[in-house]
PDB file of C-alpha atoms in Angstrom:
ATOM      1  CA  MET Y   1       0.009  -0.015   0.071  1.00 64.00           C
ATOM      2  CA  LEU Y   2       2.706   2.493   0.903  1.00 71.00           C
ATOM      3  CA  LEU Y   3       4.775   1.546  -2.272  1.00 73.00           C
ATOM      4  CA  ASP Y   4       1.688   2.152  -4.424  1.00 78.00           C
ATOM      5  CA  ARG Y   5       1.197   5.492  -2.753  1.00 80.00           C
ATOM      6  CA  ALA Y   6       4.822   6.333  -3.243  1.00 80.00           C
ATOM      7  CA  ILE Y   7       4.779   5.370  -7.024  1.00 81.00           C
ATOM      8  CA  GLN Y   8       1.560   7.649  -7.410  1.00 85.00           C
ATOM      9  CA  ALA Y   9       3.056  10.509  -5.470  1.00 86.00           C
ATOM     10  CA  PHE Y  10       6.278  10.442  -7.642  1.00 85.00           C
ATOM     11  CA  GLY Y  11       4.136  10.630 -10.698  1.00 83.00           C
ATOM     12  CA  GLU Y  12       2.602  13.880  -9.760  1.00 88.00           C
ATOM     13  CA  PRO Y  13       4.004  17.414 -10.812  1.00 88.00           C
ATOM     14  CA  ARG Y  14       6.722  18.860  -8.777  1.00 90.00           C
ATOM     15  CA  ILE Y  15       6.057  21.677  -6.297  1.00 92.00           C
ATOM     16  CA  GLU Y  16       7.958  24.095  -8.476  1.00 88.00           C
ATOM     17  CA  THR Y  17       5.326  23.829 -11.166  1.00 88.00           C
ATOM     18  CA  TYR Y  18       2.538  25.176  -9.050  1.00 88.00           C
ATOM     19  CA  VAL Y  19       1.233  28.707  -8.987  1.00 85.00           C
ATOM     20  CA  THR Y  20       1.139  30.093  -5.461  1.00 85.00           C
ATOM     21  CA  ASP Y  21      -2.578  30.165  -5.007  1.00 86.00           C
ATOM     22  CA  ARG Y  22      -2.964  26.621  -6.021  1.00 88.00           C
ATOM     23  CA  LEU Y  23      -0.242  25.183  -3.754  1.00 91.00           C
ATOM     24  CA  ALA Y  24      -1.420  27.459  -0.836  1.00 91.00           C
ATOM     25  CA  THR Y  25      -4.983  26.046  -1.114  1.00 92.00           C
ATOM     26  CA  ARG Y  26      -3.645  22.389  -1.036  1.00 94.00           C
ATOM     27  CA  VAL Y  27      -1.262  23.128   1.814  1.00 95.00           C
ATOM     28  CA  SER Y  28      -4.144  24.679   3.756  1.00 95.00           C
ATOM     29  CA  MET Y  29      -6.140  21.418   3.289  1.00 96.00           C
ATOM     30  CA  LEU Y  30      -3.205  19.332   4.257  1.00 96.00           C
ATOM     31  CA  LEU Y  31      -2.813  21.253   7.502  1.00 97.00           C
ATOM     32  CA  ARG Y  32      -6.261  20.883   8.440  1.00 96.00           C
ATOM     33  CA  GLN Y  33      -6.393  17.189   7.657  1.00 95.00           C
ATOM     34  CA  SER Y  34      -3.127  16.625   9.658  1.00 96.00           C
ATOM     35  CA  TYR Y  35      -4.397  18.406  12.792  1.00 96.00           C
ATOM     36  CA  ILE Y  36      -7.536  16.248  12.652  1.00 95.00           C
ATOM     37  CA  MET Y  37      -5.560  13.047  11.992  1.00 94.00           C
ATOM     38  CA  ALA Y  38      -3.198  13.775  14.824  1.00 93.00           C
ATOM     39  CA  GLY Y  39      -5.940  14.603  17.271  1.00 92.00           C
ATOM     40  CA  PHE Y  40      -5.243  18.332  17.616  1.00 93.00           C
ATOM     41  CA  LYS Y  41      -7.588  21.260  17.369  1.00 92.00           C
ATOM     42  CA  VAL Y  42      -7.357  23.035  14.049  1.00 93.00           C
ATOM     43  CA  PRO Y  43      -5.909  26.456  14.505  1.00 92.00           C
ATOM     44  CA  GLU Y  44      -7.978  29.605  14.235  1.00 92.00           C
ATOM     45  CA  ALA Y  45      -8.173  31.064  10.596  1.00 90.00           C
ATOM     46  CA  ASP Y  46      -5.589  33.852  11.187  1.00 89.00           C
ATOM     47  CA  ASP Y  47      -3.138  31.300  12.757  1.00 91.00           C
ATOM     48  CA  LEU Y  48      -3.756  28.684   9.959  1.00 92.00           C
ATOM     49  CA  ALA Y  49      -3.155  31.441   7.274  1.00 91.00           C
ATOM     50  CA  ILE Y  50       0.232  32.170   8.816  1.00 91.00           C
ATOM     51  CA  LEU Y  51       1.231  28.455   8.925  1.00 93.00           C
ATOM     52  CA  THR Y  52      -0.071  28.029   5.390  1.00 94.00           C
ATOM     53  CA  ALA Y  53       1.908  31.031   4.161  1.00 91.00           C
ATOM     54  CA  LYS Y  54       5.164  29.882   5.832  1.00 91.00           C
ATOM     55  CA  LEU Y  55       4.877  26.161   4.775  1.00 94.00           C
ATOM     56  CA  THR Y  56       4.095  27.228   1.230  1.00 93.00           C
ATOM     57  CA  SER Y  57       7.023  29.456   1.165  1.00 90.00           C
ATOM     58  CA  ASP Y  58       9.318  26.770   2.595  1.00 91.00           C
ATOM     59  CA  LEU Y  59       8.089  24.259   0.083  1.00 94.00           C
ATOM     60  CA  PHE Y  60       8.956  26.615  -2.939  1.00 90.00           C
ATOM     61  CA  GLU Y  61      12.207  27.618  -1.303  1.00 88.00           C
ATOM     62  CA  SER Y  62      13.645  24.365   0.005  1.00 89.00           C
ATOM     63  CA  TYR Y  63      11.419  21.435  -1.239  1.00 93.00           C
ATOM     64  CA  ARG Y  64      10.389  22.578  -4.894  1.00 90.00           C
ATOM     65  CA  PHE Y  65      11.689  19.166  -6.151  1.00 90.00           C
ATOM     66  CA  LEU Y  66       9.101  17.210  -4.123  1.00 93.00           C
ATOM     67  CA  THR Y  67       5.724  16.636  -5.405  1.00 93.00           C
ATOM     68  CA  TYR Y  68       2.446  17.485  -3.449  1.00 94.00           C
ATOM     69  CA  GLY Y  69       1.834  13.935  -3.030  1.00 94.00           C
ATOM     70  CA  GLU Y  70       5.182  13.411  -1.435  1.00 94.00           C
ATOM     71  CA  VAL Y  71       4.579  16.131   1.015  1.00 96.00           C
ATOM     72  CA  SER Y  72       1.232  14.530   1.855  1.00 95.00           C
ATOM     73  CA  LEU Y  73       2.770  11.177   2.220  1.00 93.00           C
ATOM     74  CA  CYS Y  74       5.484  12.700   4.501  1.00 95.00           C
ATOM     75  CA  PHE Y  75       2.942  14.285   6.891  1.00 96.00           C
ATOM     76  CA  GLU Y  76       0.935  10.993   7.055  1.00 93.00           C
ATOM     77  CA  LEU Y  77       4.187   9.251   8.069  1.00 93.00           C
ATOM     78  CA  GLY Y  78       5.112  11.799  10.463  1.00 94.00           C
ATOM     79  CA  ILE Y  79       1.695  11.613  12.241  1.00 95.00           C
ATOM     80  CA  LYS Y  80       2.312   7.817  12.493  1.00 92.00           C
ATOM     81  CA  GLY Y  81       5.433   8.486  14.312  1.00 92.00           C
ATOM     82  CA  GLU Y  82       7.787   7.433  11.507  1.00 91.00           C
ATOM     83  CA  TYR Y  83      10.170  10.290  12.249  1.00 91.00           C
ATOM     84  CA  GLY Y  84       9.873  10.193  16.130  1.00 90.00           C
ATOM     85  CA  ASP Y  85       7.597  11.460  18.735  1.00 90.00           C
ATOM     86  CA  PHE Y  86       6.171  15.047  18.632  1.00 88.00           C
ATOM     87  CA  MET Y  87       4.488  17.230  21.226  1.00 85.00           C
ATOM     88  CA  GLY Y  88       2.418  19.369  18.883  1.00 87.00           C
ATOM     89  CA  LEU Y  89       2.030  20.300  15.279  1.00 92.00           C
ATOM     90  CA  ASN Y  90       3.966  23.456  14.298  1.00 92.00           C
ATOM     91  CA  MET Y  91       6.572  24.671  11.760  1.00 92.00           C
ATOM     92  CA  ARG Y  92       9.381  23.117  13.768  1.00 92.00           C
ATOM     93  CA  THR Y  93       7.508  19.652  13.510  1.00 94.00           C
ATOM     94  CA  PHE Y  94       6.618  20.067   9.936  1.00 96.00           C
ATOM     95  CA  SER Y  95      10.317  21.091   9.124  1.00 94.00           C
ATOM     96  CA  ARG Y  96      11.792  18.093  10.986  1.00 94.00           C
ATOM     97  CA  TRP Y  97       9.319  15.778   8.983  1.00 96.00           C
ATOM     98  CA  LEU Y  98      10.257  17.263   5.640  1.00 96.00           C
ATOM     99  CA  LYS Y  99      13.937  16.969   6.413  1.00 94.00           C
ATOM    100  CA  CYS Y 100      13.682  13.308   7.554  1.00 93.00           C
ATOM    101  CA  TYR Y 101      11.606  12.379   4.613  1.00 92.00           C
ATOM    102  CA  LYS Y 102      14.083  14.097   2.133  1.00 91.00           C
ATOM    103  CA  THR Y 103      16.945  12.095   3.367  1.00 90.00           C
ATOM    104  CA  SER Y 104      15.062   8.905   4.193  1.00 89.00           C
ATOM    105  CA  ASP Y 105      16.250   5.574   2.681  1.00 86.00           C
ATOM    106  CA  PHE Y 106      12.695   5.052   1.519  1.00 84.00           C
ATOM    107  CA  ARG Y 107      12.753   8.200  -0.741  1.00 88.00           C
ATOM    108  CA  TYR Y 108      16.238   7.338  -1.899  1.00 86.00           C
ATOM    109  CA  ARG Y 109      15.176   4.060  -3.273  1.00 85.00           C
ATOM    110  CA  GLN Y 110      12.014   5.621  -4.892  1.00 83.00           C
ATOM    111  CA  VAL Y 111      14.151   8.266  -6.498  1.00 81.00           C
ATOM    112  CA  MET Y 112      16.584   5.658  -7.887  1.00 84.00           C
ATOM    113  CA  GLU Y 113      13.735   3.618  -9.274  1.00 79.00           C
ATOM    114  CA  ARG Y 114      12.076   6.693 -10.970  1.00 72.00           C
ATOM    115  CA  ASP Y 115      15.495   7.885 -12.445  1.00 72.00           C
ATOM    116  CA  LYS Y 116      16.131   4.452 -13.980  1.00 73.00           C
ATOM    117  CA  ARG Y 117      12.620   4.507 -15.619  1.00 66.00           C
ATOM    118  CA  MET Y 118      13.231   8.055 -16.947  1.00 65.00           C
ATOM    119  CA  GLN Y 119      16.807   7.830 -17.969  1.00 67.00           C
ATOM    120  CA  ALA Y 120      16.277   6.381 -21.358  1.00 60.00           C
ATOM    121  CA  ALA Y 121      12.992   7.976 -21.836  1.00 59.00           C
ATOM    122  CA  LEU Y 122      13.862  11.762 -21.554  1.00 59.00           C
ATOM    123  CA  PRO Y 123      16.898  13.746 -22.639  1.00 63.00           C
ATOM    124  CA  PRO Y 124      18.568  15.862 -19.876  1.00 65.00           C
ATOM    125  CA  VAL Y 125      17.053  19.254 -19.303  1.00 65.00           C
ATOM    126  CA  SER Y 126      19.268  21.964 -20.774  1.00 78.00           C
ATOM    127  CA  GLU Y 127      20.596  25.024 -18.947  1.00 81.00           C
ATOM    128  CA  ALA Y 128      18.814  27.174 -21.497  1.00 83.00           C
ATOM    129  CA  TYR Y 129      15.396  25.409 -20.939  1.00 82.00           C
ATOM    130  CA  ASN Y 130      15.819  26.105 -17.037  1.00 84.00           C
ATOM    131  CA  ARG Y 131      16.642  29.641 -17.798  1.00 89.00           C
ATOM    132  CA  GLU Y 132      13.566  30.119 -20.090  1.00 90.00           C
ATOM    133  CA  ARG Y 133      11.415  28.681 -17.390  1.00 88.00           C
ATOM    134  CA  GLU Y 134      12.902  30.978 -14.765  1.00 91.00           C
ATOM    135  CA  ASP Y 135      12.548  33.934 -17.113  1.00 93.00           C
ATOM    136  CA  ARG Y 136       8.871  33.099 -17.614  1.00 92.00           C
ATOM    137  CA  MET Y 137       8.178  32.934 -13.856  1.00 91.00           C
ATOM    138  CA  LEU Y 138       9.697  36.317 -13.272  1.00 94.00           C
ATOM    139  CA  GLN Y 139       7.847  37.997 -16.205  1.00 94.00           C
ATOM    140  CA  ASN Y 140       4.575  36.420 -14.965  1.00 92.00           C
ATOM    141  CA  ALA Y 141       5.322  37.898 -11.471  1.00 93.00           C
ATOM    142  CA  PHE Y 142       5.829  41.426 -12.882  1.00 95.00           C
ATOM    143  CA  ARG Y 143       2.847  41.066 -15.237  1.00 94.00           C
ATOM    144  CA  HIS Y 144       0.532  39.911 -12.379  1.00 94.00           C
ATOM    145  CA  TYR Y 145       1.664  42.866 -10.263  1.00 94.00           C
ATOM    146  CA  ARG Y 146       1.126  45.353 -12.889  1.00 94.00           C
ATOM    147  CA  ALA Y 147      -2.383  43.917 -13.103  1.00 92.00           C
ATOM    148  CA  GLY Y 148      -3.051  44.530  -9.318  1.00 91.00           C
ATOM    149  CA  TYR Y 149      -2.181  40.958  -8.066  1.00 89.00           C
ATOM    150  CA  PRO Y 150      -0.981  41.104  -4.323  1.00 89.00           C
ATOM    151  CA  LEU Y 151       2.773  40.913  -4.364  1.00 91.00           C
ATOM    152  CA  ASP Y 152       2.911  38.664  -1.285  1.00 84.00           C
ATOM    153  CA  GLN Y 153       1.321  35.937  -3.403  1.00 82.00           C
ATOM    154  CA  LEU Y 154       3.822  36.063  -6.149  1.00 86.00           C
ATOM    155  CA  LEU Y 155       6.821  34.469  -4.486  1.00 86.00           C
ATOM    156  CA  PRO Y 156       8.427  37.767  -3.823  1.00 90.00           C
ATOM    157  CA  ALA Y 157      11.322  36.490  -1.837  1.00 89.00           C
ATOM    158  CA  ARG Y 158      12.348  33.985  -4.726  1.00 90.00           C
ATOM    159  CA  VAL Y 159      11.731  36.759  -7.249  1.00 93.00           C
ATOM    160  CA  TYR Y 160      13.898  39.177  -5.387  1.00 95.00           C
ATOM    161  CA  ARG Y 161      16.905  36.797  -4.878  1.00 93.00           C
ATOM    162  CA  ILE Y 162      16.958  35.779  -8.644  1.00 94.00           C
ATOM    163  CA  LEU Y 163      16.657  39.413  -9.738  1.00 96.00           C
ATOM    164  CA  GLN Y 164      19.324  40.369  -7.108  1.00 94.00           C
ATOM    165  CA  GLY Y 165      21.574  37.294  -8.409  1.00 94.00           C
ATOM    166  CA  ARG Y 166      21.217  38.636 -11.968  1.00 94.00           C
ATOM    167  CA  LYS Y 167      22.249  42.042 -10.717  1.00 93.00           C
ATOM    168  CA  LEU Y 168      18.909  43.661 -11.933  1.00 95.00           C
ATOM    169  CA  ILE Y 169      18.388  44.708  -8.369  1.00 95.00           C
ATOM    170  CA  ALA Y 170      21.360  46.252  -6.625  1.00 92.00           C
ATOM    171  CA  ASP Y 171      20.095  47.372  -3.277  1.00 94.00           C
ATOM    172  CA  SER Y 172      22.826  48.768  -0.962  1.00 94.00           C
ATOM    173  CA  PRO Y 173      23.473  47.174   2.512  1.00 93.00           C
ATOM    174  CA  ALA Y 174      21.845  50.396   3.957  1.00 94.00           C
ATOM    175  CA  ASP Y 175      18.652  49.847   1.820  1.00 94.00           C
ATOM    176  CA  LYS Y 176      18.498  46.306   3.248  1.00 94.00           C
ATOM    177  CA  ARG Y 177      18.934  47.218   6.796  1.00 94.00           C
ATOM    178  CA  SER Y 178      16.435  49.914   6.477  1.00 95.00           C
ATOM    179  CA  ALA Y 179      13.864  47.465   5.085  1.00 94.00           C
ATOM    180  CA  MET Y 180      14.594  44.936   7.837  1.00 94.00           C
ATOM    181  CA  ASP Y 181      14.268  47.690  10.516  1.00 94.00           C
ATOM    182  CA  ARG Y 182      10.720  48.415   9.080  1.00 93.00           C
ATOM    183  CA  PHE Y 183       9.424  45.065  10.003  1.00 91.00           C
ATOM    184  CA  ALA Y 184      11.859  44.094  12.917  1.00 90.00           C
ATOM    185  CA  ARG Y 185       8.955  44.207  15.456  1.00 88.00           C
ATOM    186  CA  TRP Y 186       6.697  41.888  13.451  1.00 82.00           C
ATOM    187  CA  LYS Y 187       4.855  39.127  15.441  1.00 79.00           C
ATOM    188  CA  PRO Y 188       2.184  36.687  14.291  1.00 73.00           C
ATOM    189  CA  ALA Y 189      -1.386  37.549  15.050  1.00 68.00           C
ATOM    190  CA  GLY Y 190      -3.452  35.411  17.412  1.00 64.00           C
ATOM    191  CA  MET Y 191      -1.958  32.860  19.770  1.00 59.00           C
ATOM    192  CA  LEU Y 192       0.227  30.935  17.220  1.00 63.00           C
ATOM    193  CA  PRO Y 193       3.494  29.850  18.942  1.00 66.00           C
ATOM    194  CA  MET Y 194       6.446  30.796  16.683  1.00 70.00           C
ATOM    195  CA  ASP Y 195      10.220  30.307  17.397  1.00 74.00           C
ATOM    196  CA  GLU Y 196      12.446  33.269  16.675  1.00 81.00           C
ATOM    197  CA  GLU Y 197      14.121  31.617  13.532  1.00 78.00           C
ATOM    198  CA  THR Y 198      10.670  31.426  11.945  1.00 77.00           C
ATOM    199  CA  ARG Y 199       9.702  34.971  12.934  1.00 81.00           C
ATOM    200  CA  LEU Y 200      13.038  36.349  11.406  1.00 85.00           C
ATOM    201  CA  HIS Y 201      12.167  34.436   8.258  1.00 83.00           C
ATOM    202  CA  PHE Y 202       8.849  36.285   7.982  1.00 85.00           C
ATOM    203  CA  VAL Y 203      10.789  39.560   8.834  1.00 89.00           C
ATOM    204  CA  LYS Y 204      13.259  38.827   5.907  1.00 90.00           C
ATOM    205  CA  THR Y 205      10.448  37.987   3.579  1.00 89.00           C
ATOM    206  CA  GLN Y 206       8.668  41.067   4.199  1.00 91.00           C
ATOM    207  CA  ALA Y 207      11.714  43.129   3.733  1.00 94.00           C
ATOM    208  CA  MET Y 208      12.424  41.575   0.364  1.00 94.00           C
ATOM    209  CA  THR Y 209       8.839  42.073  -0.623  1.00 94.00           C
ATOM    210  CA  ALA Y 210       9.184  45.797   0.225  1.00 96.00           C
ATOM    211  CA  LEU Y 211      12.320  46.210  -1.743  1.00 96.00           C
ATOM    212  CA  LEU Y 212      10.893  44.189  -4.836  1.00 96.00           C
ATOM    213  CA  ARG Y 213       7.819  46.406  -4.614  1.00 96.00           C
ATOM    214  CA  ARG Y 214      10.050  49.499  -4.746  1.00 96.00           C
ATOM    215  CA  TYR Y 215      11.657  48.093  -7.897  1.00 97.00           C
ATOM    216  CA  PHE Y 216       8.593  47.039  -9.522  1.00 97.00           C
ATOM    217  CA  ASP Y 217       6.973  50.328  -8.848  1.00 96.00           C
ATOM    218  CA  ARG Y 218       9.846  52.224 -10.405  1.00 95.00           C
ATOM    219  CA  LEU Y 219       9.525  50.170 -13.601  1.00 96.00           C
ATOM    220  CA  VAL Y 220       5.792  50.734 -13.800  1.00 95.00           C
ATOM    221  CA  GLN Y 221       6.392  54.477 -13.343  1.00 95.00           C
ATOM    222  CA  GLU Y 222       8.933  54.398 -16.267  1.00 95.00           C
ATOM    223  CA  GLY Y 223       6.358  52.617 -18.385  1.00 94.00           C
ATOM    224  CA  VAL Y 224       8.119  49.476 -18.600  1.00 93.00           C
ATOM    225  CA  ALA Y 225       5.864  46.496 -19.719  1.00 93.00           C
ATOM    226  CA  LYS Y 226       8.347  43.672 -19.213  1.00 94.00           C
ATOM    227  CA  LEU Y 227      11.333  42.956 -17.132  1.00 95.00           C
ATOM    228  CA  PRO Y 228      14.610  43.779 -18.708  1.00 92.00           C
ATOM    229  CA  LEU Y 229      15.924  40.216 -18.567  1.00 89.00           C
TER     230      LEU Y 229
END
């Protein structure tokens, strides 16, 4: 049964292929189901939204090579105690489950079997193809922003890092410190427990979002319709 689930999960699209709204919706459903399966009370709406945003961001940033089916399977195994005991469901628990699943012998074997099946069937993906996909993601983010789409739903941290890496954004250390200072006192709404590392992740994400918004707004004011990639 577990092997069948794994084969099905590995056949799904990877996290990196999702648009933010679609993944966030599935993550929110997964979190609700996980709390119920573990026998815990589902968090209030505001707290669940924070957890959903953080987990969605982490999946895009650190686990984009997984499929959603794998994440779901990982959580199911975690709830069953496959990755050790847990006192509650929070980001620390979810992060531990994902790290354990990513490095597990079970996943390693499945990856090897999948790669064997695909090795002869598909040619290697070229660097140019990866660049083309990345360009498309960046242009879509800017196009949606110009159309009024909320920037915080357009992977702002990822977009900012890529544009910075390509030297299209060149914020000074002073600019970055100023942006961090603006959000330094941020705390989650409600009673959701959050460790300092997670809180700082949100602070950094909000700072990068503010800097990206400034860059996008400047391009819009200049009448630029597409990013100068």
